[in-house]
Amino acid sequence: MKEIISDLDILQKSDLEKTEEIHITKEDKVEGKKKLYIESYGCQMNFSDSEIVSSIMKKEGFTTTSNIEDADVTFLNTCSIREKAEQTVRNRLSQINKTKENKPEMVVGVLGCMAERLKSKLLDEEKIVDLVVGPDAYRDLPNLLEEVETGQKAVNTFLSREETYADISPVRLNSNGVTAFISIMRGCDNMCSFCVVPFTRGRERSRDPQSIVQEAQQLFEKGYREVTLLGQNVDSYKWSAEENNKKRLEKSGSDEIVTFANLLEMVAKVDSDLRVRFSTSHPKDITDDVLYTMKNYDNICKYIHLPAQSGNSRVLELMNRTYDREWYIQKVDRIREILGDECGISSDMITGFCTETEEEHQDTISLMKYAQYDFSYMFFYSERPGTLAEKKYEDDIPLDVKKRRLNEVIALQMELSHDRNKKDVGNTYRVLVEGISKKSDQQVQGRNSANKVIVFDGDASLKGQYVNVHVNSCTAATLLGTMV
Ligand code: SAH
Ligand code: SF4
Ligand code: F3S
């Protein structure tokens, strides 16, 4: 069989705007094979899951295609985080409906968080859907597809307490061959009142550390130079051999508890040329241990995504974030004390949460100024069915107010990002080159440890290499430099 890893293709659309749309490498031209077309929406966890799905489908003889017209099976791996995310998927389904008119035999499946949230209701609401599969049920895809072949509709939205897909080697989709994501845990046990994730992803569970280290090792051997460890709340990663079965105990050779700080260290030790990143850190859980481990290893990147959501303690309490403004400020101070001003910090912010006053909104503004974020992902509050906030509080801030507050927060972040970037001008950084720059094929781009994108003159031969780059100028989004 032809090796299809680099030929795989997927369209990825990020509702969180965390990843720009990524397109197409090559198309697999193997004749006579069943073809899968897959689009991913939402967060990195979903993109990472699409790689697991592709691996499962590959075993079933599928190869992927960039052209939905060629597909025997089309999957949308969906997101429910905000109403708009779900609307995007529904619009996409109506477009796909037109394709299906000419191709009635094409199977259409909805995977991911929207599948989990709506379950079989989705089959009634969206007539073209044949298959609904939740995030913990991907191993069942072959059986479900068989069911569909017999003319039935198939649903599996069972949420598991154990599934981590630890043994499935993901097929890397749209890979630049330099950076990759490794999922280290699934689910979330926090109950932030605005958030649908605990309902769509189920209980939190951590993946066997040995399988994580092994995956990092294999990526390094294939030439990858950076891994990002993924989880909704990586600081609550915890793996205890004792709690798991004997077989795993033998495999890991230890009965100790592995914390996130321990895991970070284990992955950092794979090779000093393998960079390690992680996301997301919850302000209530990030420990000094993690910060010191970051300090001790040059290859653990000095960048922390530490979502605040709001700068006001009353709103944070309504959000059930379990920390207040002072606690958050103390965490920022700790990061600066241990890792210095060079450490990048970013955040997520929600404007117009239930009952948020103008003064409370100003607290968000002032917290952002205090933290001097390099970057933020910013949203206006979108009420989600079934969440605690939907049950307990009225969604009472008018849309125009939510949006105006959001615009203020975005404008401030633009200034902060620009200020932070200006501080980097004149410095020289070690940059891992990820590939040709988006704007010019005479230039390459990569990131420094603090996750800043740096663009400079160079060619494709630099891809995957570490180079030192002197920063000459900047915009709010990018540093521009020269290789030294
Ligand atoms: N686990 C991560 C967040 C995952 S969801 C954490 O705890 O930080 C990503 C972001 O989407 C959240 O940080 C939040 O800012 C935003 N978000 C989640 N639910 C939302 C909602 N109902 N309305 C608007 N934004 C929301
Ligand atoms: Fe959602 Fe909160 Fe869990 Fe993040 S920590 S996924 S915001 S419930
Ligand atoms: Fe969306 Fe599910 Fe991720 S709701 S943000 S795809 S965990």
Coordinates of C-alpha atoms and ligand atoms in Angstrom, one line a residue:
M1 CA 0.0 0.0 0.0
K2 CA 1.2 3.4 -0.8
E3 CA 2.3 5.5 2.2
I4 CA -0.4 8.1 2.4
I5 CA 0.6 10.1 5.5
S6 CA 1.9 13.1 3.5
D7 CA -0.8 12.8 1.0
L8 CA -3.6 13.1 3.4
D9 CA -5.7 16.1 3.2
I10 CA -8.2 17.7 5.4
L11 CA -9.9 21.1 5.6
Q12 CA -9.7 22.5 9.0
K13 CA -11.8 25.4 10.1
S14 CA -11.3 26.8 13.5
D15 CA -14.2 28.4 15.3
L16 CA -11.7 29.5 17.9
E17 CA -9.6 31.1 15.2
K18 CA -6.7 29.4 16.8
T19 CA -5.7 27.8 13.6
E20 CA -6.0 29.4 10.3
E21 CA -7.7 27.3 7.6
I22 CA -5.2 24.8 6.5
H23 CA -5.3 23.3 3.0
I24 CA -4.4 20.4 1.1
T25 CA -1.1 18.7 0.5
K26 CA -1.4 16.2 -2.3
E27 CA -4.2 14.0 -3.3
D28 CA -3.9 10.3 -3.1
K29 CA -4.2 8.9 -6.6
V30 CA -4.5 5.3 -5.6
E31 CA -7.3 3.9 -7.7
G32 CA -10.1 1.7 -6.4
K33 CA -9.7 2.7 -2.8
K34 CA -12.6 4.1 -0.8
K35 CA -12.2 7.8 -0.2
L36 CA -12.7 9.8 2.9
Y37 CA -13.2 13.6 3.0
I38 CA -13.0 15.2 6.5
E39 CA -13.3 18.7 7.7
S40 CA -12.6 19.7 11.3
Y41 CA -14.0 22.6 13.3
G42 CA -13.3 23.9 16.8
C43 CA -10.3 23.4 19.0
Q44 CA -7.0 21.6 18.6
M45 CA -8.4 18.6 20.4
N46 CA -10.8 18.1 17.5
F47 CA -8.1 18.5 14.9
S48 CA -6.1 15.9 16.9
D49 CA -9.2 13.6 17.0
S50 CA -9.5 13.9 13.2
E51 CA -6.0 12.3 13.0
I52 CA -7.2 9.5 15.2
V53 CA -10.3 9.0 13.0
S54 CA -8.1 9.0 9.9
S55 CA -6.0 6.3 11.4
I56 CA -9.0 4.2 12.2
M57 CA -10.4 4.7 8.7
K58 CA -7.0 4.0 7.1
K59 CA -7.1 0.5 8.7
E60 CA -10.5 0.1 7.0
G61 CA -8.9 0.7 3.6
F62 CA -9.8 4.4 3.3
T63 CA -7.6 7.0 1.8
T64 CA -8.4 10.7 2.0
T65 CA -9.3 13.2 -0.6
S66 CA -9.3 16.9 -0.8
N67 CA -12.3 16.8 -3.1
I68 CA -15.6 16.1 -1.7
E69 CA -16.9 15.2 -5.1
D70 CA -14.6 12.1 -5.0
A71 CA -15.6 11.1 -1.5
D72 CA -17.4 7.9 -0.6
V73 CA -17.6 9.1 3.0
T74 CA -17.7 12.7 4.3
F75 CA -17.1 13.5 7.9
L76 CA -17.6 16.9 9.7
N77 CA -15.8 16.9 13.0
T78 CA -17.8 19.5 14.8
C79 CA -17.7 22.1 17.6
S80 CA -20.5 23.3 19.9
I81 CA -18.6 25.9 21.9
R82 CA -20.7 28.8 20.7
E83 CA -23.9 29.1 18.7
K84 CA -22.1 30.4 15.7
A85 CA -19.9 27.3 15.6
E86 CA -22.9 25.1 15.3
Q87 CA -24.5 27.4 12.7
T88 CA -21.4 27.1 10.6
V89 CA -21.7 23.4 10.5
R90 CA -25.4 23.5 9.7
N91 CA -24.7 25.8 6.8
R92 CA -22.0 23.5 5.6
L93 CA -24.4 20.5 5.8
S94 CA -26.9 22.4 3.5
Q95 CA -24.1 22.9 1.0
I96 CA -23.1 19.3 1.2
N97 CA -26.7 18.4 0.6
K98 CA -26.3 19.9 -2.9
T99 CA -23.3 17.6 -3.6
K100 CA -25.3 14.7 -2.3
E101 CA -28.0 15.3 -4.9
N102 CA -25.6 14.2 -7.6
K103 CA -24.0 11.5 -5.4
P104 CA -26.8 9.9 -3.3
E105 CA -24.5 7.0 -2.3
M106 CA -22.1 9.3 -0.4
V107 CA -22.2 8.7 3.4
V108 CA -22.4 11.8 5.5
G109 CA -21.2 11.6 9.1
V110 CA -21.2 14.2 11.9
L111 CA -18.6 13.6 14.5
G112 CA -17.3 15.5 17.6
C113 CA -19.0 17.8 20.0
M114 CA -22.1 18.7 18.1
A115 CA -22.8 15.0 17.5
E116 CA -22.4 14.4 21.3
R117 CA -24.6 17.3 22.2
L118 CA -27.5 16.6 19.8
K119 CA -27.2 12.8 19.5
S120 CA -30.0 11.2 17.4
K121 CA -31.8 14.6 17.3
L122 CA -29.3 15.6 14.6
L123 CA -30.7 12.9 12.4
D124 CA -34.2 14.4 12.5
E125 CA -32.9 18.0 12.2
E126 CA -30.4 17.4 9.4
K127 CA -31.9 14.8 7.0
I128 CA -28.7 14.3 5.0
V129 CA -26.8 13.0 8.0
D130 CA -26.4 9.2 8.0
L131 CA -24.0 8.8 11.0
V132 CA -23.7 10.6 14.3
V133 CA -20.6 9.7 16.4
G134 CA -19.4 11.3 19.6
P135 CA -15.8 11.9 20.6
D136 CA -15.4 8.7 22.6
A137 CA -16.9 6.4 20.0
Y138 CA -14.5 6.5 17.1
R139 CA -13.3 3.0 17.5
D140 CA -16.9 2.0 16.6
L141 CA -16.7 3.7 13.2
P142 CA -16.2 0.6 11.2
N143 CA -19.3 -1.1 12.7
L144 CA -21.3 2.0 12.3
L145 CA -20.4 2.4 8.7
E146 CA -21.4 -1.2 8.1
E147 CA -24.8 -0.4 9.6
V148 CA -25.1 2.5 7.3
E149 CA -24.3 0.3 4.3
T150 CA -27.4 -1.8 5.1
G151 CA -29.5 1.4 4.7
Q152 CA -29.9 2.3 8.3
K153 CA -28.8 5.4 10.1
A154 CA -26.2 4.9 12.9
V155 CA -25.5 6.7 16.2
N156 CA -23.0 6.1 18.9
T157 CA -22.6 8.9 21.4
F158 CA -21.5 6.8 24.3
L159 CA -19.1 8.8 26.6
S160 CA -16.4 6.7 28.2
R161 CA -14.5 7.1 31.5
E162 CA -11.4 5.4 30.1
E163 CA -11.0 6.0 26.4
T164 CA -7.8 7.9 25.5
Y165 CA -7.0 6.3 22.2
A166 CA -3.6 5.8 23.7
D167 CA -2.7 2.9 21.4
I168 CA -3.8 4.5 18.1
S169 CA -1.0 6.1 16.2
P170 CA -2.6 9.2 14.7
V171 CA -2.2 9.8 10.9
R172 CA -0.7 13.3 10.8
L173 CA -3.0 15.5 8.7
N174 CA -1.8 18.7 7.0
S175 CA 1.4 18.3 8.7
N176 CA 4.3 20.7 8.1
G177 CA 6.5 17.8 9.3
V178 CA 8.0 20.0 12.1
T179 CA 5.3 20.6 14.7
A180 CA 2.6 18.2 16.0
F181 CA -0.1 17.9 18.7
I182 CA -0.2 15.1 21.2
S183 CA -3.4 14.6 23.1
I184 CA -2.5 13.8 26.8
M185 CA -6.0 13.8 28.3
R186 CA -9.6 14.0 27.4
G187 CA -12.7 15.5 28.8
C188 CA -13.1 18.1 31.6
D189 CA -14.2 17.9 35.2
N190 CA -14.5 21.6 35.7
M191 CA -18.0 23.0 35.4
C192 CA -17.4 26.5 34.1
S193 CA -21.0 27.7 34.0
F194 CA -20.8 29.0 30.4
C195 CA -19.2 25.9 28.9
V196 CA -20.5 23.0 27.0
V197 CA -17.3 21.0 26.9
P198 CA -18.0 18.8 30.0
F199 CA -21.2 17.7 28.4
T200 CA -19.7 17.0 25.0
R201 CA -16.4 15.5 26.0
G202 CA -17.3 13.8 29.3
R203 CA -15.2 13.1 32.3
E204 CA -11.6 14.0 32.5
R205 CA -9.1 11.1 32.1
S206 CA -5.4 11.1 31.6
R207 CA -3.5 9.1 29.1
D208 CA -0.7 6.6 30.0
P209 CA 2.5 8.7 30.2
Q210 CA 4.6 6.0 28.5
S211 CA 2.4 6.1 25.4
I212 CA 2.8 9.9 25.3
V213 CA 6.6 9.8 25.6
Q214 CA 6.6 7.1 22.9
E215 CA 4.6 9.2 20.6
A216 CA 6.9 12.2 21.1
Q217 CA 9.9 9.9 20.5
Q218 CA 8.5 8.6 17.2
L219 CA 7.7 12.1 16.1
F220 CA 11.2 13.2 16.8
E221 CA 12.6 10.2 14.9
K222 CA 10.5 11.2 11.9
G223 CA 12.0 14.7 12.0
Y224 CA 9.5 16.6 14.0
R225 CA 11.0 19.2 16.3
E226 CA 8.1 20.5 18.4
V227 CA 5.2 18.8 20.2
T228 CA 2.2 20.5 21.9
L229 CA 0.7 18.5 24.7
L230 CA -3.1 19.0 24.6
G231 CA -5.8 18.9 27.1
Q232 CA -8.6 21.2 28.3
N233 CA -6.8 21.6 31.6
V234 CA -3.4 20.1 31.4
D235 CA -2.4 21.0 34.9
S236 CA -4.9 18.5 36.3
Y237 CA -3.1 15.7 34.3
K238 CA -2.6 12.8 36.7
W239 CA -1.8 9.3 36.0
S240 CA -1.4 6.7 38.7
A241 CA -0.4 3.2 37.8
E242 CA -2.2 1.9 40.8
E243 CA -5.5 3.2 39.6
N244 CA -5.0 1.7 36.3
N245 CA -4.8 -2.0 35.6
K246 CA -1.8 -4.3 36.1
K247 CA -0.9 -4.5 32.5
R248 CA -0.3 -0.8 32.4
L249 CA 1.7 -1.0 35.6
E250 CA 4.1 -3.4 34.0
K251 CA 4.4 -1.2 30.9
S252 CA 5.2 2.0 32.8
G253 CA 7.4 0.2 35.3
S254 CA 6.3 2.5 38.1
D255 CA 3.5 2.8 40.6
E256 CA 4.1 6.4 41.3
I257 CA 1.7 9.2 40.4
V258 CA 2.7 11.1 37.3
T259 CA 1.8 14.8 37.5
F260 CA 1.8 17.3 34.7
A261 CA 5.1 18.6 35.8
N262 CA 6.5 15.1 35.8
L263 CA 5.1 14.5 32.3
L264 CA 6.5 17.7 31.0
E265 CA 9.9 16.6 32.2
M266 CA 9.6 13.1 30.7
V267 CA 8.7 14.6 27.3
A268 CA 11.4 17.3 27.5
K269 CA 14.0 14.5 28.1
V270 CA 13.1 12.8 24.8
D271 CA 15.7 15.1 23.1
S272 CA 17.0 18.6 23.9
D273 CA 16.2 19.4 20.2
L274 CA 12.5 18.6 20.7
R275 CA 10.6 21.6 21.8
V276 CA 7.7 21.1 24.1
R277 CA 4.6 23.3 24.4
F278 CA 1.3 22.7 26.1
S279 CA -2.2 24.0 26.2
T280 CA -4.5 24.9 28.1
S281 CA -3.4 25.9 31.7
H282 CA -6.2 26.6 34.2
P283 CA -5.3 29.4 36.6
K284 CA -6.7 27.4 39.5
D285 CA -4.4 24.5 38.8
I286 CA -1.1 25.7 37.4
T287 CA 1.6 24.9 40.0
D288 CA 5.1 26.3 40.8
D289 CA 6.3 22.8 40.0
V290 CA 5.3 23.3 36.4
L291 CA 6.9 26.7 36.3
Y292 CA 10.2 25.4 37.7
T293 CA 10.1 22.5 35.3
M294 CA 9.7 25.0 32.5
K295 CA 12.6 27.0 33.8
N296 CA 14.9 23.9 34.2
Y297 CA 14.5 22.8 30.5
D298 CA 15.5 25.1 27.7
N299 CA 13.4 23.0 25.3
I300 CA 10.2 23.6 27.2
C301 CA 8.9 26.7 25.6
K302 CA 8.4 29.8 27.7
Y303 CA 4.8 30.4 26.8
I304 CA 1.6 29.9 28.9
H305 CA -1.9 30.1 27.7
L306 CA -3.7 31.0 30.9
P307 CA -7.4 31.9 30.1
A308 CA -8.8 34.5 32.6
Q309 CA -12.3 34.8 31.0
S310 CA -13.0 37.9 33.1
G311 CA -11.1 40.3 35.3
N312 CA -13.9 40.7 37.8
S313 CA -14.3 38.5 40.8
R314 CA -18.1 38.5 41.0
V315 CA -18.3 37.5 37.3
L316 CA -15.6 34.8 37.8
E317 CA -17.7 33.4 40.6
L318 CA -20.8 33.3 38.4
M319 CA -18.7 31.7 35.7
N320 CA -17.7 29.1 38.4
R321 CA -14.0 29.5 37.5
T322 CA -13.1 28.8 41.2
Y323 CA -10.5 31.6 41.3
D324 CA -10.8 35.4 41.7
R325 CA -9.1 38.4 40.3
E326 CA -6.4 38.4 43.0
W327 CA -5.6 34.7 42.6
Y328 CA -5.2 35.2 38.9
I329 CA -2.9 38.3 39.4
Q330 CA -0.9 36.2 41.8
K331 CA -0.4 33.5 39.2
V332 CA 0.8 36.1 36.6
D333 CA 3.2 37.5 39.2
R334 CA 4.5 34.0 39.9
I335 CA 5.1 33.4 36.2
R336 CA 7.0 36.6 36.0
E337 CA 9.0 35.9 39.1
I338 CA 10.1 32.4 38.0
L339 CA 10.2 32.7 34.3
G340 CA 10.8 36.4 33.8
D341 CA 9.2 39.0 31.5
E342 CA 10.3 37.0 28.4
C343 CA 7.7 34.3 29.1
G344 CA 4.7 34.7 26.7
I345 CA 1.3 34.8 28.3
S346 CA -2.0 34.6 26.5
S347 CA -5.6 34.5 27.5
D348 CA -9.2 33.8 26.5
M349 CA -11.8 36.5 27.4
I350 CA -15.6 36.5 27.3
T351 CA -17.5 39.8 27.2
G352 CA -21.1 40.3 28.2
F353 CA -21.5 37.3 30.5
C354 CA -24.9 37.3 32.4
T355 CA -25.3 40.4 34.6
E356 CA -21.9 41.9 33.8
T357 CA -21.9 45.6 34.5
E358 CA -19.9 48.3 32.7
E359 CA -17.6 48.6 35.8
E360 CA -17.0 44.8 35.8
H361 CA -16.2 45.0 32.1
Q362 CA -13.6 47.7 33.0
D363 CA -12.1 45.1 35.4
T364 CA -11.5 42.9 32.4
I365 CA -9.8 45.8 30.6
S366 CA -7.6 46.5 33.6
L367 CA -6.6 42.9 34.1
M368 CA -5.5 42.7 30.5
K369 CA -3.3 45.7 31.0
Y370 CA -1.9 44.2 34.2
A371 CA -1.1 40.9 32.6
Q372 CA 0.3 42.5 29.4
Y373 CA -0.9 39.6 27.3
D374 CA 1.0 38.8 24.2
F375 CA -2.2 37.5 22.7
S376 CA -5.8 36.8 23.5
Y377 CA -8.7 34.8 22.0
M378 CA -11.8 37.0 22.6
F379 CA -15.5 36.2 22.4
F380 CA -18.8 37.6 23.4
Y381 CA -20.9 35.3 25.6
S382 CA -23.0 32.8 23.7
E383 CA -25.6 30.9 25.8
R384 CA -25.3 27.2 25.4
P385 CA -28.2 24.8 26.1
G386 CA -27.8 22.6 29.1
T387 CA -25.0 24.6 30.8
L388 CA -25.2 25.8 34.3
A389 CA -25.4 29.4 33.2
E390 CA -28.3 28.6 30.9
K391 CA -30.2 27.0 33.8
K392 CA -29.3 29.6 36.5
Y393 CA -28.8 33.0 34.9
E394 CA -30.6 35.2 32.4
D395 CA -28.6 36.0 29.3
D396 CA -29.4 39.6 29.9
I397 CA -26.7 41.6 28.2
P398 CA -28.0 42.9 24.8
L399 CA -26.1 41.7 21.8
D400 CA -24.9 45.2 20.8
V401 CA -23.5 45.7 24.3
K402 CA -21.7 42.4 24.3
K403 CA -20.2 43.2 20.9
R404 CA -19.2 46.7 21.8
R405 CA -17.4 45.4 24.9
L406 CA -15.8 42.7 22.7
N407 CA -14.6 45.4 20.3
E408 CA -13.0 47.3 23.2
V409 CA -11.3 44.2 24.4
I410 CA -10.0 43.4 20.9
A411 CA -8.7 47.0 20.4
L412 CA -6.9 46.9 23.7
Q413 CA -5.3 43.5 22.9
M414 CA -4.1 44.8 19.5
E415 CA -2.2 47.6 21.4
L416 CA -0.9 45.2 24.0
S417 CA 0.4 42.7 21.4
H418 CA 2.1 45.6 19.5
D419 CA 3.7 46.9 22.7
R420 CA 4.9 43.4 23.7
N421 CA 6.3 42.9 20.2
K422 CA 8.1 46.2 20.2
K423 CA 10.0 45.1 23.3
D424 CA 11.4 42.2 21.2
V425 CA 12.9 44.5 18.5
G426 CA 16.7 44.5 18.8
N427 CA 16.8 41.0 20.4
T428 CA 18.0 37.8 18.9
Y429 CA 16.0 34.6 19.3
R430 CA 16.4 31.0 18.6
V431 CA 13.7 30.2 16.0
L432 CA 12.4 26.8 14.9
V433 CA 11.6 27.2 11.1
E434 CA 8.2 25.8 10.3
G435 CA 8.2 26.6 6.5
I436 CA 7.8 29.2 3.8
S437 CA 6.1 32.4 5.0
K438 CA 2.5 32.9 4.0
K439 CA 3.1 36.1 2.2
S440 CA 6.4 35.5 0.2
D441 CA 8.2 32.4 -1.0
Q442 CA 11.5 34.3 -0.5
Q443 CA 10.8 34.2 3.3
V444 CA 10.4 31.6 5.9
Q445 CA 8.5 31.7 9.2
G446 CA 8.9 30.1 12.6
R447 CA 8.4 30.9 16.3
N448 CA 10.6 31.7 19.2
S449 CA 10.2 30.0 22.6
A450 CA 7.6 32.6 23.6
N451 CA 5.4 31.6 20.7
K452 CA 6.0 34.8 18.7
V453 CA 5.8 34.3 14.9
I454 CA 9.1 35.6 13.3
V455 CA 9.4 36.1 9.5
F456 CA 12.7 36.5 7.8
D457 CA 14.5 35.9 4.4
G458 CA 15.3 32.3 3.8
D459 CA 14.4 29.2 1.7
A460 CA 12.6 25.9 2.2
S461 CA 15.9 24.1 3.1
L462 CA 15.7 25.8 6.5
K463 CA 12.5 24.0 7.4
G464 CA 12.8 22.0 10.7
Q465 CA 16.0 23.7 11.6
Y466 CA 16.8 26.0 14.6
V467 CA 18.3 29.3 13.5
N468 CA 19.1 32.6 15.4
V469 CA 17.2 35.5 14.1
H470 CA 17.7 39.2 15.0
V471 CA 14.4 41.1 15.2
N472 CA 14.5 44.4 13.2
S473 CA 10.8 45.5 13.4
C474 CA 7.3 44.3 14.1
T475 CA 3.6 44.6 13.6
A476 CA 1.0 43.7 16.2
A477 CA 1.0 40.1 14.9
T478 CA 4.5 39.4 13.7
L479 CA 8.2 40.0 14.3
L480 CA 10.4 40.7 11.2
G481 CA 14.0 39.8 11.4
T482 CA 17.3 38.7 9.8
M483 CA 19.0 35.4 10.3
V484 CA 22.4 35.8 12.0
Ligands
SAH1 N1 -10.4 24.5 28.6 C1 -10.2 25.8 28.2 C2 -11.2 26.4 27.3 C3 -11.8 25.6 26.2 S1 -13.0 26.5 25.3 C4 -10.1 26.7 29.5 O1 -10.7 26.4 30.5 O2 -9.6 27.8 29.4 C5 -12.1 27.8 24.6 C6 -12.7 29.2 25.0 O3 -13.9 29.4 24.4 C7 -12.9 29.4 26.5 O4 -11.7 29.7 27.1 C8 -13.8 30.6 26.5 O5 -13.2 31.8 26.5 C9 -14.6 30.4 25.2 N2 -16.0 29.9 25.5 C10 -16.4 28.8 26.0 N3 -17.7 28.8 26.1 C11 -18.2 29.9 25.7 C12 -19.5 30.5 25.5 N4 -20.6 29.9 25.9 N5 -19.6 31.8 25.0 C13 -18.5 32.4 24.5 N6 -17.2 31.9 24.7 C14 -17.1 30.7 25.2
SF4_2 FE1 -14.9 24.5 29.6 FE2 -14.0 25.3 32.0 FE3 -13.5 22.8 31.2 FE4 -12.3 24.9 30.0 S1 -12.0 24.3 32.1 S2 -13.2 23.2 29.0 S3 -13.9 26.5 30.0 S4 -15.5 23.7 31.7
F3S3 FE1 -15.5 22.9 20.4 FE2 -15.6 20.6 21.4 FE3 -13.3 21.8 21.2 S1 -17.0 22.2 21.8 S2 -13.8 23.9 21.4 S3 -14.5 21.1 19.6 S4 -13.9 20.4 22.9

